[in-house]
Amino acid sequence: MSNKNDGGKRSARERMQAERAKQEAAARKRRQLTVILAALVVIAAAVVIGIVVQNGRSSSYNAAADAPAGTVGNTRLLIPVGGTTAPSTVTIYEDPRCPACEQFETGMKSTINQLLAQGKIQIQYHIASFIDRHDGGKGSKNAANALACAQNVGLFHNYHDVLYANQPDETNDAWADKTILISLAKQVPGLDSPAFESCVNNNTYGSWVTAVQSDFDKSGYNSTPTVLLNGTSAYSTYNGEDISPANFTKWVDTANKGKPLASIPSASAQALASPTAHNNLPASAGAGHS
C-alpha cells in the first residue's frame, strides 16, 4: 500500500513538474515574441521616419526660390543650352563624376556644339549626383552645385566643358575639395568672382541639386549618360545605329527635315563652332555608369 502511494506521489510530482516546464516554455516564447514585436515596431518606425525625412527633403525644394536663373521645366530642374526655337531637343542626364559621361562629352562635344551653333538643337541638361551615393564622397554634389552657380550667371555651358575636360578619376573624390572647383572657374572668362566662390562654398543650390537627383531617381533611367533625341534614346544606339558624330548629325538632320532652325546670335554661334575637343568618339565609349 505504501509503495502504491509513493508511486502515486511521484507521478503527481512529475505531472506538476512537466506542467510547470510547459508553462515556463510558453512564457519564454511569449517573452521572445514580445521582444521580436518590439524590434519590428522600432524598425518600422525608423523606416517611416526615413521616408518622412526624405519626403521632407524633396518637399523643401522651392523652384521659385531655390533654382538657378534660366532653368526650365515645371519645377525648373533642367538647364537649357541653345536656341529655344530649335526643331530638335537633346536631353542629357549626366553626373559630373561619371567617366562614361566624360567619354561622351569628349567624343561628341565638337559635333553637339556645331549643331547648337547652327540652330538645329537645344540641349536640356539634367545634372545628376548619384555617384556620391554609390562610391561615397561629395564631389558629384559639389560639382553639380558649382554648375548651378555657373548657370545662375549664364556660364553653365563653358564651365560644364571645363569640368569634363578636367574630370578626376571616378574613385578620386577630388571635387570634395571645393577650392578645386573654384580654381577651374578661372578657365571661364567672367566666372571667377567672389560671388561664384561664395556660391560654391555655401552650397547655395544644394536643395536644387537634391531635387534634380530625386527627379532622376523617379525618371526610370538608371545610368549616365542617358541621351535622348526628341524623347528617343540615342545612347548608345538609335534606330539600331551606334552613336557617332556622323550618325548623330544624320539623325538630327532627318528629324529636322522641313523645319525652320533657331536663330543664334553670330557671336554665340562663332564661339560654339570653335570647340577644342576632338570630334572622335573614343573606342571605349559604351554603356553608361549605372
Tab-separated table of N, CA and C in Angstrom, residues 181-251:
chain	number	residue	atom	x	y	z
A	181	LEU	N	37.156	73.230	-57.606
A	181	LEU	CA	36.068	73.697	-58.476
A	181	LEU	C	36.157	75.200	-58.686
A	182	ILE	N	36.525	75.920	-57.649
A	182	ILE	CA	36.670	77.375	-57.758
A	182	ILE	C	37.849	77.725	-58.659
A	183	SER	N	38.927	76.975	-58.523
A	183	SER	CA	40.103	77.224	-59.348
A	183	SER	C	39.813	76.979	-60.825
A	184	LEU	N	39.032	75.947	-61.127
A	184	LEU	CA	38.698	75.636	-62.526
A	184	LEU	C	37.868	76.752	-63.171
A	185	ALA	N	37.172	77.523	-62.353
A	185	ALA	CA	36.373	78.632	-62.893
A	185	ALA	C	37.251	79.692	-63.542
A	186	LYS	N	38.533	79.726	-63.212
A	186	LYS	CA	39.447	80.693	-63.809
A	186	LYS	C	39.601	80.456	-65.314
A	187	GLN	N	39.261	79.261	-65.779
A	187	GLN	CA	39.357	78.942	-67.208
A	187	GLN	C	38.152	79.448	-67.997
A	188	VAL	N	37.160	79.981	-67.291
A	188	VAL	CA	35.949	80.500	-67.949
A	188	VAL	C	35.914	82.013	-67.775
A	189	PRO	N	36.149	82.780	-68.817
A	189	PRO	CA	36.127	84.235	-68.689
A	189	PRO	C	34.835	84.740	-68.059
A	190	GLY	N	34.982	85.532	-67.022
A	190	GLY	CA	33.830	86.144	-66.375
A	190	GLY	C	33.227	85.342	-65.241
A	191	LEU	N	33.677	84.100	-65.036
A	191	LEU	CA	33.062	83.279	-63.992
A	191	LEU	C	33.756	83.442	-62.639
A	192	ASP	N	35.067	83.537	-62.649
A	192	ASP	CA	35.820	83.633	-61.396
A	192	ASP	C	35.512	84.956	-60.706
A	193	SER	N	34.849	84.865	-59.562
A	193	SER	CA	34.443	86.073	-58.837
A	193	SER	C	34.160	85.714	-57.393
A	194	PRO	N	34.154	86.701	-56.495
A	194	PRO	CA	33.779	86.418	-55.100
A	194	PRO	C	32.378	85.837	-54.985
A	195	ALA	N	31.466	86.271	-55.863
A	195	ALA	CA	30.088	85.770	-55.804
A	195	ALA	C	30.053	84.282	-56.145
A	196	PHE	N	30.793	83.888	-57.192
A	196	PHE	CA	30.844	82.473	-57.562
A	196	PHE	C	31.490	81.658	-56.446
A	197	GLU	N	32.581	82.149	-55.899
A	197	GLU	CA	33.265	81.445	-54.821
A	197	GLU	C	32.339	81.247	-53.625
A	198	SER	N	31.594	82.290	-53.266
A	198	SER	CA	30.649	82.183	-52.153
A	198	SER	C	29.548	81.177	-52.469
A	199	CYS	N	29.074	81.182	-53.703
A	199	CYS	CA	28.013	80.262	-54.120
A	199	CYS	C	28.474	78.814	-53.993
A	200	VAL	N	29.712	78.546	-54.395
A	200	VAL	CA	30.251	77.189	-54.299
A	200	VAL	C	30.475	76.802	-52.843
A	201	ASN	N	31.111	77.665	-52.091
A	201	ASN	CA	31.447	77.342	-50.697
A	201	ASN	C	30.219	77.188	-49.816
A	202	ASN	N	29.187	77.953	-50.093
A	202	ASN	CA	27.979	77.910	-49.261
A	202	ASN	C	26.936	76.918	-49.754
A	203	ASN	N	27.261	76.182	-50.818
A	203	ASN	CA	26.326	75.189	-51.367
A	203	ASN	C	24.956	75.824	-51.612
A	204	THR	N	24.986	76.955	-52.274
A	204	THR	CA	23.787	77.769	-52.443
A	204	THR	C	22.637	77.008	-53.099
A	205	TYR	N	22.959	76.138	-54.045
A	205	TYR	CA	21.912	75.426	-54.775
A	205	TYR	C	21.821	73.953	-54.362
A	206	GLY	N	22.169	73.681	-53.111
A	206	GLY	CA	22.127	72.311	-52.610
A	206	GLY	C	20.744	71.679	-52.694
A	207	SER	N	19.708	72.432	-52.367
A	207	SER	CA	18.355	71.868	-52.426
A	207	SER	C	17.948	71.592	-53.867
A	208	TRP	N	18.400	72.434	-54.791
A	208	TRP	CA	18.130	72.197	-56.210
A	208	TRP	C	18.837	70.932	-56.679
A	209	VAL	N	20.085	70.739	-56.266
A	209	VAL	CA	20.845	69.539	-56.632
A	209	VAL	C	20.117	68.289	-56.146
A	210	THR	N	19.625	68.320	-54.902
A	210	THR	CA	18.880	67.192	-54.345
A	210	THR	C	17.605	66.935	-55.135
A	211	ALA	N	16.921	68.001	-55.517
A	211	ALA	CA	15.671	67.857	-56.274
A	211	ALA	C	15.930	67.279	-57.665
A	212	VAL	N	17.024	67.682	-58.305
A	212	VAL	CA	17.352	67.142	-59.626
A	212	VAL	C	17.644	65.642	-59.527
A	213	GLN	N	18.400	65.250	-58.496
A	213	GLN	CA	18.705	63.832	-58.317
A	213	GLN	C	17.446	63.032	-58.000
A	214	SER	N	16.570	63.591	-57.180
A	214	SER	CA	15.311	62.923	-56.868
A	214	SER	C	14.481	62.716	-58.134
A	215	ASP	N	14.487	63.700	-59.011
A	215	ASP	CA	13.766	63.589	-60.279
A	215	ASP	C	14.385	62.497	-61.146
A	216	PHE	N	15.716	62.403	-61.145
A	216	PHE	CA	16.400	61.351	-61.900
A	216	PHE	C	16.040	59.977	-61.347
A	217	ASP	N	15.988	59.854	-60.019
A	217	ASP	CA	15.629	58.579	-59.389
A	217	ASP	C	14.243	58.113	-59.822
A	218	LYS	N	13.353	59.053	-60.086
A	218	LYS	CA	11.984	58.725	-60.452
A	218	LYS	C	11.783	58.603	-61.966
A	219	SER	N	12.824	58.897	-62.731
A	219	SER	CA	12.671	59.002	-64.184
A	219	SER	C	12.543	57.658	-64.896
A	220	GLY	N	13.017	56.592	-64.241
A	220	GLY	CA	13.053	55.293	-64.902
A	220	GLY	C	14.384	55.013	-65.559
A	221	TYR	N	15.236	56.040	-65.674
A	221	TYR	CA	16.587	55.844	-66.204
A	221	TYR	C	17.514	55.533	-65.031
A	222	ASN	N	18.503	54.678	-65.275
A	222	ASN	CA	19.368	54.275	-64.165
A	222	ASN	C	20.845	54.309	-64.506
A	223	SER	N	21.201	55.006	-65.575
A	223	SER	CA	22.618	55.119	-65.911
A	223	SER	C	22.883	56.465	-66.568
A	224	THR	N	24.137	56.862	-66.517
A	224	THR	CA	24.564	58.080	-67.202
A	224	THR	C	25.769	57.756	-68.069
A	225	PRO	N	25.904	58.375	-69.231
A	225	PRO	CA	24.941	59.352	-69.747
A	225	PRO	C	23.700	58.680	-70.326
A	226	THR	N	22.567	59.264	-70.078
A	226	THR	CA	21.350	58.935	-70.808
A	226	THR	C	21.104	60.096	-71.759
A	227	VAL	N	21.043	59.794	-73.036
A	227	VAL	CA	20.906	60.828	-74.063
A	227	VAL	C	19.662	60.515	-74.893
A	228	LEU	N	18.778	61.476	-74.997
A	228	LEU	CA	17.543	61.313	-75.765
A	228	LEU	C	17.512	62.346	-76.885
A	229	LEU	N	17.108	61.920	-78.064
A	229	LEU	CA	16.866	62.834	-79.169
A	229	LEU	C	15.373	62.875	-79.401
A	230	ASN	N	14.773	64.014	-79.094
A	230	ASN	CA	13.321	64.176	-79.197
A	230	ASN	C	12.586	63.056	-78.467
A	231	GLY	N	13.112	62.685	-77.286
A	231	GLY	CA	12.462	61.711	-76.426
A	231	GLY	C	12.827	60.269	-76.678
A	232	THR	N	13.609	59.985	-77.737
A	232	THR	CA	14.021	58.615	-78.050
A	232	THR	C	15.481	58.424	-77.689
A	233	SER	N	15.778	57.308	-77.043
A	233	SER	CA	17.145	57.059	-76.597
A	233	SER	C	18.122	57.080	-77.767
A	234	ALA	N	19.202	57.830	-77.610
A	234	ALA	CA	20.213	57.939	-78.657
A	234	ALA	C	21.561	57.382	-78.217
A	235	TYR	N	21.638	56.937	-76.976
A	235	TYR	CA	22.918	56.420	-76.455
A	235	TYR	C	22.669	55.077	-75.820
A	236	SER	N	23.278	54.024	-76.280
A	236	SER	CA	24.388	54.045	-77.236
A	236	SER	C	23.926	53.777	-78.677
A	237	THR	N	22.667	53.414	-78.892
A	237	THR	CA	22.168	53.211	-80.254
A	237	THR	C	20.878	53.980	-80.470
A	238	TYR	N	20.594	54.281	-81.731
A	238	TYR	CA	19.377	54.995	-82.117
A	238	TYR	C	18.903	54.374	-83.417
A	239	ASN	N	17.718	53.788	-83.371
A	239	ASN	CA	17.197	53.069	-84.546
A	239	ASN	C	18.186	52.016	-85.048
A	240	GLY	N	18.880	51.367	-84.105
A	240	GLY	CA	19.780	50.287	-84.470
A	240	GLY	C	21.172	50.711	-84.886
A	241	GLU	N	21.443	52.011	-84.881
A	241	GLU	CA	22.766	52.501	-85.279
A	241	GLU	C	23.536	52.988	-84.059
A	242	ASP	N	24.841	52.699	-84.035
A	242	ASP	CA	25.675	53.171	-82.931
A	242	ASP	C	25.829	54.679	-83.017
A	243	ILE	N	25.968	55.295	-81.839
A	243	ILE	CA	26.152	56.736	-81.815
A	243	ILE	C	27.567	57.073	-82.281
A	244	SER	N	27.661	58.106	-83.099
A	244	SER	CA	28.941	58.633	-83.577
A	244	SER	C	28.659	60.064	-84.034
A	245	PRO	N	29.689	60.874	-84.192
A	245	PRO	CA	29.433	62.241	-84.681
A	245	PRO	C	28.658	62.271	-85.995
A	246	ALA	N	29.051	61.424	-86.936
A	246	ALA	CA	28.369	61.416	-88.243
A	246	ALA	C	26.928	60.941	-88.116
A	247	ASN	N	26.716	59.859	-87.361
A	247	ASN	CA	25.353	59.345	-87.198
A	247	ASN	C	24.471	60.327	-86.445
A	248	PHE	N	25.020	60.944	-85.406
A	248	PHE	CA	24.213	61.884	-84.614
A	248	PHE	C	23.768	63.053	-85.483
A	249	THR	N	24.681	63.572	-86.294
A	249	THR	CA	24.332	64.665	-87.207
A	249	THR	C	23.247	64.222	-88.185
A	250	LYS	N	23.381	63.002	-88.717
A	250	LYS	CA	22.383	62.469	-89.655
A	250	LYS	C	21.021	62.349	-88.975
A	251	TRP	N	21.011	61.835	-87.733
A	251	TRP	CA	19.739	61.672	-87.029
A	251	TRP	C	19.044	63.013	-86.825
